[in-house]
JSON list of C-alpha atoms in Angstrom, two decimals:
[
{"chain": "A", "resi": 1, "resn": "TYR", "atom": "CA", "xyz": [86.89, -2.38, -77.72]},
{"chain": "A", "resi": 2, "resn": "THR", "atom": "CA", "xyz": [89.63, -1.86, -75.19]},
{"chain": "A", "resi": 3, "resn": "VAL", "atom": "CA", "xyz": [89.75, -0.22, -71.77]},
{"chain": "A", "resi": 4, "resn": "GLU", "atom": "CA", "xyz": [91.28, 2.77, -73.51]},
{"chain": "A", "resi": 5, "resn": "ASP", "atom": "CA", "xyz": [88.28, 3.01, -75.81]},
{"chain": "A", "resi": 6, "resn": "LEU", "atom": "CA", "xyz": [86.01, 2.89, -72.79]},
{"chain": "A", "resi": 7, "resn": "HIS", "atom": "CA", "xyz": [87.83, 5.76, -71.09]},
{"chain": "A", "resi": 8, "resn": "ALA", "atom": "CA", "xyz": [88.04, 7.81, -74.30]},
{"chain": "A", "resi": 9, "resn": "ARG", "atom": "CA", "xyz": [84.24, 8.07, -74.58]},
{"chain": "A", "resi": 10, "resn": "GLU", "atom": "CA", "xyz": [82.68, 11.38, -73.75]},
{"chain": "A", "resi": 11, "resn": "ASP", "atom": "CA", "xyz": [80.85, 9.77, -70.82]},
{"chain": "A", "resi": 12, "resn": "GLU", "atom": "CA", "xyz": [84.06, 7.94, -69.74]},
{"chain": "A", "resi": 13, "resn": "GLY", "atom": "CA", "xyz": [82.26, 4.65, -70.06]},
{"chain": "A", "resi": 14, "resn": "ARG", "atom": "CA", "xyz": [79.82, 5.17, -67.30]},
{"chain": "A", "resi": 15, "resn": "GLY", "atom": "CA", "xyz": [77.25, 2.33, -67.34]},
{"chain": "A", "resi": 16, "resn": "LEU", "atom": "CA", "xyz": [79.31, 0.11, -69.60]},
{"chain": "A", "resi": 17, "resn": "GLU", "atom": "CA", "xyz": [81.65, -2.77, -69.23]},
{"chain": "A", "resi": 18, "resn": "PRO", "atom": "CA", "xyz": [84.13, -4.15, -71.83]},
{"chain": "A", "resi": 19, "resn": "GLU", "atom": "CA", "xyz": [83.35, -7.87, -72.21]},
{"chain": "A", "resi": 20, "resn": "ASP", "atom": "CA", "xyz": [85.20, -10.02, -74.88]},
{"chain": "A", "resi": 21, "resn": "ALA", "atom": "CA", "xyz": [86.10, -6.78, -76.73]},
{"chain": "A", "resi": 22, "resn": "TRP", "atom": "CA", "xyz": [82.47, -5.61, -76.78]},
{"chain": "A", "resi": 23, "resn": "LEU", "atom": "CA", "xyz": [80.88, -2.87, -74.68]},
{"chain": "A", "resi": 24, "resn": "VAL", "atom": "CA", "xyz": [77.92, -4.23, -72.76]},
{"chain": "A", "resi": 25, "resn": "LYS", "atom": "CA", "xyz": [75.43, -2.01, -70.99]},
{"chain": "A", "resi": 26, "resn": "LEU", "atom": "CA", "xyz": [74.75, -2.23, -67.23]},
{"chain": "A", "resi": 27, "resn": "SER", "atom": "CA", "xyz": [71.16, -2.00, -66.05]},
{"chain": "A", "resi": 28, "resn": "PRO", "atom": "CA", "xyz": [70.92, -0.15, -62.73]},
{"chain": "A", "resi": 29, "resn": "ASN", "atom": "CA", "xyz": [67.76, 1.39, -61.30]},
{"chain": "A", "resi": 30, "resn": "PRO", "atom": "CA", "xyz": [66.83, 3.18, -58.01]},
{"chain": "A", "resi": 31, "resn": "LEU", "atom": "CA", "xyz": [65.99, -0.08, -56.14]},
{"chain": "A", "resi": 32, "resn": "HIS", "atom": "CA", "xyz": [69.11, -1.76, -57.39]},
{"chain": "A", "resi": 33, "resn": "ASN", "atom": "CA", "xyz": [71.18, 1.25, -56.21]},
{"chain": "A", "resi": 34, "resn": "TYR", "atom": "CA", "xyz": [69.55, 1.48, -52.86]},
{"chain": "A", "resi": 35, "resn": "ALA", "atom": "CA", "xyz": [70.21, -2.29, -52.21]},
{"chain": "A", "resi": 36, "resn": "TYR", "atom": "CA", "xyz": [73.93, -2.10, -52.94]},
{"chain": "A", "resi": 37, "resn": "ARG", "atom": "CA", "xyz": [74.28, 1.08, -50.85]},
{"chain": "A", "resi": 38, "resn": "ARG", "atom": "CA", "xyz": [72.64, -0.55, -47.81]},
{"chain": "A", "resi": 39, "resn": "LEU", "atom": "CA", "xyz": [74.85, -3.65, -48.20]},
{"chain": "A", "resi": 40, "resn": "HIS", "atom": "CA", "xyz": [77.92, -1.41, -48.47]},
{"chain": "A", "resi": 41, "resn": "GLU", "atom": "CA", "xyz": [76.87, 0.24, -45.17]},
{"chain": "A", "resi": 42, "resn": "LEU", "atom": "CA", "xyz": [76.43, -3.10, -43.43]},
{"chain": "A", "resi": 43, "resn": "LEU", "atom": "CA", "xyz": [79.82, -4.45, -44.61]},
{"chain": "A", "resi": 44, "resn": "ASP", "atom": "CA", "xyz": [81.69, -1.29, -43.74]},
{"chain": "A", "resi": 45, "resn": "ALA", "atom": "CA", "xyz": [80.16, -1.08, -40.26]},
{"chain": "A", "resi": 46, "resn": "ALA", "atom": "CA", "xyz": [80.95, -4.71, -39.52]},
{"chain": "A", "resi": 47, "resn": "ALA", "atom": "CA", "xyz": [84.55, -4.35, -40.71]},
{"chain": "A", "resi": 48, "resn": "ARG", "atom": "CA", "xyz": [85.06, -1.26, -38.60]},
{"chain": "A", "resi": 49, "resn": "GLN", "atom": "CA", "xyz": [83.58, -2.86, -35.47]},
{"chain": "A", "resi": 50, "resn": "ALA", "atom": "CA", "xyz": [85.99, -5.80, -35.90]},
{"chain": "A", "resi": 51, "resn": "GLY", "atom": "CA", "xyz": [88.97, -3.58, -36.53]},
{"chain": "A", "resi": 52, "resn": "ALA", "atom": "CA", "xyz": [89.60, -5.20, -39.80]},
{"chain": "A", "resi": 53, "resn": "SER", "atom": "CA", "xyz": [92.01, -3.35, -42.15]},
{"chain": "A", "resi": 54, "resn": "VAL", "atom": "CA", "xyz": [89.89, -3.40, -45.35]},
{"chain": "A", "resi": 55, "resn": "TYR", "atom": "CA", "xyz": [88.57, -0.88, -47.82]},
{"chain": "A", "resi": 56, "resn": "VAL", "atom": "CA", "xyz": [84.90, -1.19, -48.70]},
{"chain": "A", "resi": 57, "resn": "ASP", "atom": "CA", "xyz": [83.59, 0.61, -51.78]},
{"chain": "A", "resi": 58, "resn": "ARG", "atom": "CA", "xyz": [80.32, 0.62, -53.84]},
{"chain": "A", "resi": 59, "resn": "GLY", "atom": "CA", "xyz": [78.64, 1.39, -57.05]},
{"chain": "A", "resi": 60, "resn": "GLY", "atom": "CA", "xyz": [81.13, 0.70, -59.80]},
{"chain": "A", "resi": 61, "resn": "ASP", "atom": "CA", "xyz": [83.64, 3.39, -58.80]},
{"chain": "A", "resi": 62, "resn": "TRP", "atom": "CA", "xyz": [86.46, 0.93, -59.48]},
{"chain": "A", "resi": 63, "resn": "GLU", "atom": "CA", "xyz": [87.09, -1.16, -62.58]},
{"chain": "A", "resi": 64, "resn": "ILE", "atom": "CA", "xyz": [88.12, -4.76, -61.91]},
{"chain": "A", "resi": 65, "resn": "GLU", "atom": "CA", "xyz": [90.31, -6.63, -64.36]},
{"chain": "A", "resi": 66, "resn": "THR", "atom": "CA", "xyz": [89.06, -10.20, -65.13]},
{"chain": "A", "resi": 67, "resn": "THR", "atom": "CA", "xyz": [89.73, -12.78, -67.82]},
{"chain": "A", "resi": 68, "resn": "ALA", "atom": "CA", "xyz": [86.92, -11.31, -69.99]},
{"chain": "A", "resi": 69, "resn": "GLY", "atom": "CA", "xyz": [87.83, -7.63, -69.72]},
{"chain": "A", "resi": 70, "resn": "ILE", "atom": "CA", "xyz": [86.59, -5.08, -67.18]},
{"chain": "A", "resi": 71, "resn": "ARG", "atom": "CA", "xyz": [83.87, -5.44, -64.58]},
{"chain": "A", "resi": 72, "resn": "LYS", "atom": "CA", "xyz": [82.29, -2.79, -62.30]},
{"chain": "A", "resi": 73, "resn": "PRO", "atom": "CA", "xyz": [80.96, -4.69, -59.24]},
{"chain": "A", "resi": 74, "resn": "ASP", "atom": "CA", "xyz": [78.36, -3.16, -57.01]},
{"chain": "A", "resi": 75, "resn": "VAL", "atom": "CA", "xyz": [80.36, -3.60, -53.84]},
{"chain": "A", "resi": 76, "resn": "ILE", "atom": "CA", "xyz": [83.97, -4.67, -53.28]},
{"chain": "A", "resi": 77, "resn": "VAL", "atom": "CA", "xyz": [86.10, -5.42, -50.22]},
{"chain": "A", "resi": 78, "resn": "VAL", "atom": "CA", "xyz": [89.87, -5.02, -50.57]},
{"chain": "A", "resi": 79, "resn": "PRO", "atom": "CA", "xyz": [92.70, -5.55, -48.02]},
{"chain": "A", "resi": 80, "resn": "GLY", "atom": "CA", "xyz": [93.75, -2.27, -46.43]},
{"chain": "A", "resi": 81, "resn": "ASP", "atom": "CA", "xyz": [97.40, -2.57, -47.47]},
{"chain": "A", "resi": 82, "resn": "VAL", "atom": "CA", "xyz": [96.38, -2.99, -51.10]},
{"chain": "A", "resi": 83, "resn": "ALA", "atom": "CA", "xyz": [94.13, 0.07, -50.94]},
{"chain": "A", "resi": 84, "resn": "ASP", "atom": "CA", "xyz": [96.89, 2.04, -49.25]},
{"chain": "A", "resi": 85, "resn": "SER", "atom": "CA", "xyz": [99.16, 1.31, -52.18]},
{"chain": "A", "resi": 86, "resn": "TRP", "atom": "CA", "xyz": [96.64, 2.83, -54.56]},
{"chain": "A", "resi": 87, "resn": "PHE", "atom": "CA", "xyz": [96.61, 6.15, -52.71]},
{"chain": "A", "resi": 88, "resn": "ASP", "atom": "CA", "xyz": [100.36, 6.24, -51.86]},
{"chain": "A", "resi": 89, "resn": "GLY", "atom": "CA", "xyz": [101.42, 6.06, -55.54]},
{"chain": "A", "resi": 90, "resn": "ASP", "atom": "CA", "xyz": [99.77, 6.29, -58.94]},
{"chain": "A", "resi": 91, "resn": "CYS", "atom": "CA", "xyz": [96.21, 5.30, -58.43]},
{"chain": "A", "resi": 92, "resn": "PRO", "atom": "CA", "xyz": [95.48, 2.45, -60.83]},
{"chain": "A", "resi": 93, "resn": "THR", "atom": "CA", "xyz": [92.66, 2.77, -63.45]},
{"chain": "A", "resi": 94, "resn": "THR", "atom": "CA", "xyz": [91.93, -0.92, -63.10]},
{"chain": "A", "resi": 95, "resn": "ILE", "atom": "CA", "xyz": [92.25, -3.25, -60.13]},
{"chain": "A", "resi": 96, "resn": "PRO", "atom": "CA", "xyz": [93.60, -6.87, -60.67]},
{"chain": "A", "resi": 97, "resn": "GLY", "atom": "CA", "xyz": [90.75, -9.14, -59.57]},
{"chain": "A", "resi": 98, "resn": "HIS", "atom": "CA", "xyz": [93.03, -11.37, -57.53]},
{"chain": "A", "resi": 99, "resn": "GLU", "atom": "CA", "xyz": [93.55, -8.52, -55.03]},
{"chain": "A", "resi": 100, "resn": "LEU", "atom": "CA", "xyz": [89.93, -8.52, -53.84]},
{"chain": "A", "resi": 101, "resn": "LEU", "atom": "CA", "xyz": [88.46, -10.39, -50.84]},
{"chain": "A", "resi": 102, "resn": "LEU", "atom": "CA", "xyz": [84.74, -10.08, -51.81]},
{"chain": "A", "resi": 103, "resn": "VAL", "atom": "CA", "xyz": [82.70, -9.01, -54.79]},
{"chain": "A", "resi": 104, "resn": "VAL", "atom": "CA", "xyz": [78.93, -8.29, -54.70]},
{"chain": "A", "resi": 105, "resn": "GLU", "atom": "CA", "xyz": [76.60, -8.05, -57.61]},
{"chain": "A", "resi": 106, "resn": "VAL", "atom": "CA", "xyz": [72.98, -6.93, -57.36]},
{"chain": "A", "resi": 107, "resn": "VAL", "atom": "CA", "xyz": [70.75, -8.48, -60.04]},
{"chain": "A", "resi": 108, "resn": "SER", "atom": "CA", "xyz": [68.59, -6.23, -62.15]},
{"chain": "A", "resi": 109, "resn": "PRO", "atom": "CA", "xyz": [65.75, -8.60, -63.19]},
{"chain": "A", "resi": 110, "resn": "ARG", "atom": "CA", "xyz": [64.86, -9.03, -66.87]},
{"chain": "A", "resi": 111, "resn": "SER", "atom": "CA", "xyz": [67.82, -7.02, -67.93]},
{"chain": "A", "resi": 112, "resn": "GLY", "atom": "CA", "xyz": [70.75, -7.69, -70.22]},
{"chain": "A", "resi": 113, "resn": "SER", "atom": "CA", "xyz": [73.03, -7.86, -67.23]},
{"chain": "A", "resi": 114, "resn": "GLU", "atom": "CA", "xyz": [71.08, -10.49, -65.28]},
{"chain": "A", "resi": 115, "resn": "GLY", "atom": "CA", "xyz": [72.53, -13.57, -67.03]},
{"chain": "A", "resi": 116, "resn": "ARG", "atom": "CA", "xyz": [76.08, -12.14, -66.67]},
{"chain": "A", "resi": 117, "resn": "ASP", "atom": "CA", "xyz": [75.56, -11.60, -62.92]},
{"chain": "A", "resi": 118, "resn": "ARG", "atom": "CA", "xyz": [74.21, -15.10, -62.36]},
{"chain": "A", "resi": 119, "resn": "PHE", "atom": "CA", "xyz": [76.44, -17.13, -64.69]},
{"chain": "A", "resi": 120, "resn": "ARG", "atom": "CA", "xyz": [79.30, -15.32, -66.49]},
{"chain": "A", "resi": 121, "resn": "LYS", "atom": "CA", "xyz": [80.76, -13.09, -63.73]},
{"chain": "A", "resi": 122, "resn": "PRO", "atom": "CA", "xyz": [80.96, -15.91, -61.10]},
{"chain": "A", "resi": 123, "resn": "GLN", "atom": "CA", "xyz": [83.19, -17.88, -63.48]},
{"chain": "A", "resi": 124, "resn": "GLU", "atom": "CA", "xyz": [85.42, -14.81, -64.04]},
{"chain": "A", "resi": 125, "resn": "TYR", "atom": "CA", "xyz": [85.65, -13.88, -60.38]},
{"chain": "A", "resi": 126, "resn": "ALA", "atom": "CA", "xyz": [86.42, -17.42, -59.40]},
{"chain": "A", "resi": 127, "resn": "ALA", "atom": "CA", "xyz": [89.18, -17.62, -62.08]},
{"chain": "A", "resi": 128, "resn": "MET", "atom": "CA", "xyz": [90.74, -14.52, -60.45]},
{"chain": "A", "resi": 129, "resn": "GLY", "atom": "CA", "xyz": [90.73, -16.26, -56.98]},
{"chain": "A", "resi": 130, "resn": "ILE", "atom": "CA", "xyz": [88.33, -13.91, -55.25]},
{"chain": "A", "resi": 131, "resn": "PRO", "atom": "CA", "xyz": [87.42, -15.76, -51.99]},
{"chain": "A", "resi": 132, "resn": "GLN", "atom": "CA", "xyz": [83.74, -14.73, -51.85]},
{"chain": "A", "resi": 133, "resn": "TYR", "atom": "CA", "xyz": [81.01, -13.75, -54.33]},
{"chain": "A", "resi": 134, "resn": "TRP", "atom": "CA", "xyz": [77.59, -12.51, -53.14]},
{"chain": "A", "resi": 135, "resn": "LEU", "atom": "CA", "xyz": [74.60, -12.53, -55.50]},
{"chain": "A", "resi": 136, "resn": "VAL", "atom": "CA", "xyz": [71.79, -10.22, -54.40]},
{"chain": "A", "resi": 137, "resn": "ASP", "atom": "CA", "xyz": [68.17, -10.14, -55.46]},
{"chain": "A", "resi": 138, "resn": "TYR", "atom": "CA", "xyz": [65.80, -7.32, -54.43]},
{"chain": "A", "resi": 139, "resn": "THR", "atom": "CA", "xyz": [62.63, -8.52, -56.21]},
{"chain": "A", "resi": 140, "resn": "PRO", "atom": "CA", "xyz": [60.15, -10.20, -55.87]},
{"chain": "A", "resi": 141, "resn": "GLU", "atom": "CA", "xyz": [61.68, -10.14, -52.35]},
{"chain": "A", "resi": 142, "resn": "PRO", "atom": "CA", "xyz": [65.16, -9.45, -51.14]},
{"chain": "A", "resi": 143, "resn": "GLY", "atom": "CA", "xyz": [67.57, -12.37, -50.90]},
{"chain": "A", "resi": 144, "resn": "VAL", "atom": "CA", "xyz": [71.31, -13.04, -50.82]},
{"chain": "A", "resi": 145, "resn": "GLN", "atom": "CA", "xyz": [73.30, -16.02, -51.92]},
{"chain": "A", "resi": 146, "resn": "VAL", "atom": "CA", "xyz": [76.91, -16.35, -50.57]},
{"chain": "A", "resi": 147, "resn": "PHE", "atom": "CA", "xyz": [79.36, -18.32, -52.75]},
{"chain": "A", "resi": 148, "resn": "VAL", "atom": "CA", "xyz": [82.81, -19.31, -51.61]},
{"chain": "A", "resi": 149, "resn": "LEU", "atom": "CA", "xyz": [85.83, -20.30, -53.67]},
{"chain": "A", "resi": 150, "resn": "ASP", "atom": "CA", "xyz": [86.43, -23.98, -54.20]},
{"chain": "A", "resi": 151, "resn": "GLU", "atom": "CA", "xyz": [89.39, -25.57, -56.02]},
{"chain": "A", "resi": 152, "resn": "TYR", "atom": "CA", "xyz": [89.54, -28.88, -57.74]},
{"chain": "A", "resi": 153, "resn": "GLU", "atom": "CA", "xyz": [91.86, -30.89, -59.97]},
{"chain": "A", "resi": 154, "resn": "ALA", "atom": "CA", "xyz": [90.82, -32.04, -63.40]},
{"chain": "A", "resi": 155, "resn": "GLY", "atom": "CA", "xyz": [92.35, -34.29, -66.00]},
{"chain": "A", "resi": 156, "resn": "PRO", "atom": "CA", "xyz": [95.47, -36.44, -66.00]},
{"chain": "A", "resi": 157, "resn": "THR", "atom": "CA", "xyz": [97.72, -33.33, -65.62]},
{"chain": "A", "resi": 158, "resn": "GLY", "atom": "CA", "xyz": [96.21, -32.47, -62.25]},
{"chain": "A", "resi": 159, "resn": "LYS", "atom": "CA", "xyz": [95.73, -28.93, -63.34]},
{"chain": "A", "resi": 160, "resn": "ARG", "atom": "CA", "xyz": [93.82, -26.91, -60.65]},
{"chain": "A", "resi": 161, "resn": "PHE", "atom": "CA", "xyz": [90.66, -24.99, -61.45]},
{"chain": "A", "resi": 162, "resn": "SER", "atom": "CA", "xyz": [88.59, -22.62, -59.25]},
{"chain": "A", "resi": 163, "resn": "THR", "atom": "CA", "xyz": [84.89, -22.38, -59.05]},
{"chain": "A", "resi": 164, "resn": "TYR", "atom": "CA", "xyz": [82.31, -21.17, -56.54]},
{"chain": "A", "resi": 165, "resn": "ARG", "atom": "CA", "xyz": [79.97, -23.26, -54.45]},
{"chain": "A", "resi": 166, "resn": "LEU", "atom": "CA", "xyz": [76.92, -21.99, -52.70]},
{"chain": "A", "resi": 167, "resn": "ASP", "atom": "CA", "xyz": [77.74, -21.81, -49.01]},
{"chain": "A", "resi": 168, "resn": "ARG", "atom": "CA", "xyz": [74.56, -20.18, -47.59]},
{"chain": "A", "resi": 169, "resn": "SER", "atom": "CA", "xyz": [71.67, -18.01, -48.52]},
{"chain": "A", "resi": 170, "resn": "ALA", "atom": "CA", "xyz": [68.88, -16.16, -46.81]},
{"chain": "A", "resi": 171, "resn": "LYS", "atom": "CA", "xyz": [65.59, -14.48, -47.77]},
{"chain": "A", "resi": 172, "resn": "VAL", "atom": "CA", "xyz": [63.21, -12.06, -45.99]},
{"chain": "A", "resi": 173, "resn": "GLY", "atom": "CA", "xyz": [62.57, -13.22, -42.41]},
{"chain": "A", "resi": 174, "resn": "GLU", "atom": "CA", "xyz": [65.84, -15.08, -42.09]},
{"chain": "A", "resi": 175, "resn": "VAL", "atom": "CA", "xyz": [69.18, -13.84, -40.68]},
{"chain": "A", "resi": 176, "resn": "LEU", "atom": "CA", "xyz": [72.19, -14.18, -42.93]},
{"chain": "A", "resi": 177, "resn": "GLU", "atom": "CA", "xyz": [75.49, -14.53, -41.02]},
{"chain": "A", "resi": 178, "resn": "VAL", "atom": "CA", "xyz": [78.67, -14.57, -42.99]},
{"chain": "A", "resi": 179, "resn": "GLU", "atom": "CA", "xyz": [82.34, -14.28, -42.00]},
{"chain": "A", "resi": 180, "resn": "VAL", "atom": "CA", "xyz": [84.31, -12.24, -44.52]},
{"chain": "A", "resi": 181, "resn": "PRO", "atom": "CA", "xyz": [88.02, -13.07, -44.80]},
{"chain": "A", "resi": 182, "resn": "ALA", "atom": "CA", "xyz": [90.42, -10.27, -43.81]},
{"chain": "A", "resi": 183, "resn": "ASP", "atom": "CA", "xyz": [93.45, -9.68, -41.60]},
{"chain": "A", "resi": 184, "resn": "LYS", "atom": "CA", "xyz": [90.76, -9.71, -38.82]},
{"chain": "A", "resi": 185, "resn": "PRO", "atom": "CA", "xyz": [87.91, -11.75, -40.25]},
{"chain": "A", "resi": 186, "resn": "PHE", "atom": "CA", "xyz": [84.62, -9.90, -39.60]},
{"chain": "A", "resi": 187, "resn": "THR", "atom": "CA", "xyz": [81.06, -11.21, -39.38]},
{"chain": "A", "resi": 188, "resn": "VAL", "atom": "CA", "xyz": [78.08, -9.58, -41.09]},
{"chain": "A", "resi": 189, "resn": "ARG", "atom": "CA", "xyz": [74.54, -10.31, -39.76]},
{"chain": "A", "resi": 190, "resn": "PHE", "atom": "CA", "xyz": [71.31, -9.02, -41.36]},
{"chain": "A", "resi": 191, "resn": "ASP", "atom": "CA", "xyz": [67.89, -9.93, -42.55]},
{"chain": "A", "resi": 192, "resn": "PRO", "atom": "CA", "xyz": [67.84, -9.26, -46.38]},
{"chain": "A", "resi": 193, "resn": "LYS", "atom": "CA", "xyz": [64.63, -7.22, -45.94]},
{"chain": "A", "resi": 194, "resn": "VAL", "atom": "CA", "xyz": [66.81, -4.24, -44.88]},
{"chain": "A", "resi": 195, "resn": "LEU", "atom": "CA", "xyz": [68.16, -4.01, -48.43]},
{"chain": "A", "resi": 196, "resn": "THR", "atom": "CA", "xyz": [64.86, -2.54, -49.65]},
{"chain": "A", "resi": 197, "resn": "GLU", "atom": "CA", "xyz": [63.62, -1.11, -46.36]},
{"chain": "A", "resi": 198, "resn": "LEU", "atom": "CA", "xyz": [63.87, 2.68, -45.61]},
{"chain": "A", "resi": 199, "resn": "PRO", "atom": "CA", "xyz": [65.29, 3.54, -42.26]},
{"chain": "A", "resi": 200, "resn": "GLY", "atom": "CA", "xyz": [62.60, 4.06, -39.57]},
{"chain": "A", "resi": 201, "resn": "PHE", "atom": "CA", "xyz": [63.05, 7.89, -39.38]},
{"chain": "A", "resi": 202, "resn": "LEU", "atom": "CA", "xyz": [62.28, 8.10, -43.14]},
{"chain": "A", "resi": 203, "resn": "ARG", "atom": "CA", "xyz": [59.22, 5.85, -43.04]},
{"chain": "A", "resi": 204, "resn": "GLY", "atom": "CA", "xyz": [57.81, 8.10, -40.26]},
{"chain": "A", "resi": 205, "resn": "LEU", "atom": "CA", "xyz": [57.97, 11.25, -42.44]}
]
C-alpha cells in the first residue's frame, strides 16, 4: 500500500498508518486521547509563555514521512517558519520527519501499536533526525520517558548513525522538567499524574 492508497479509502485512512507497504491499525481509546490532549496543552502553554516560534499539534492530524512510510504521532512540535510555509503555499499532505523538533507517542497497552511505539518508531524518528522523542504511558500509572538524539560513528568508513538515548523520566509524584529545542528553547514542567487527571472544576461536578 502507498500513501495514495491510504488517502483513497472511503475513511481517508483514519486510524491507519502505512508501514513497509502494509496498512497497520492504530489503537487509540478515551484515556489515550485524553493523555495526549493534556500533553498538547502543556507544551503549547509553555511555548507561548517563552515566546517560542513553534507550532504544536495533536492527535494524528498530520502525517509524518519516515523511512518506513507514514506515521501519525500523537503530538508534534514544529518550527514556526516551517509551519508558516505550509499555510502560505500548498499545504503538504505529508511532513518530512526531519522538519520536526519533537514527537510524542502515547502507548496503548496490549495493543498492536505498543511494540511499534516502544521499539520501531524511535528508530525511524531518530533516523529522520528529530531531536526529541517522548514515550508516554497512562496505565497502570502515568509516566513519561524523554529520549534525545545521539549520533555515533560505526565501522571503518566512519559512517554516522543516529539513535535515541534516555535522558530523563518521571512517574506520578515526580516533576518532569524538559527543555524543548526551538528558536527560543522553552521548558515544560509537570507531574505525569495530570495526564489522566480531570481538571478540578470537573472533578467537583
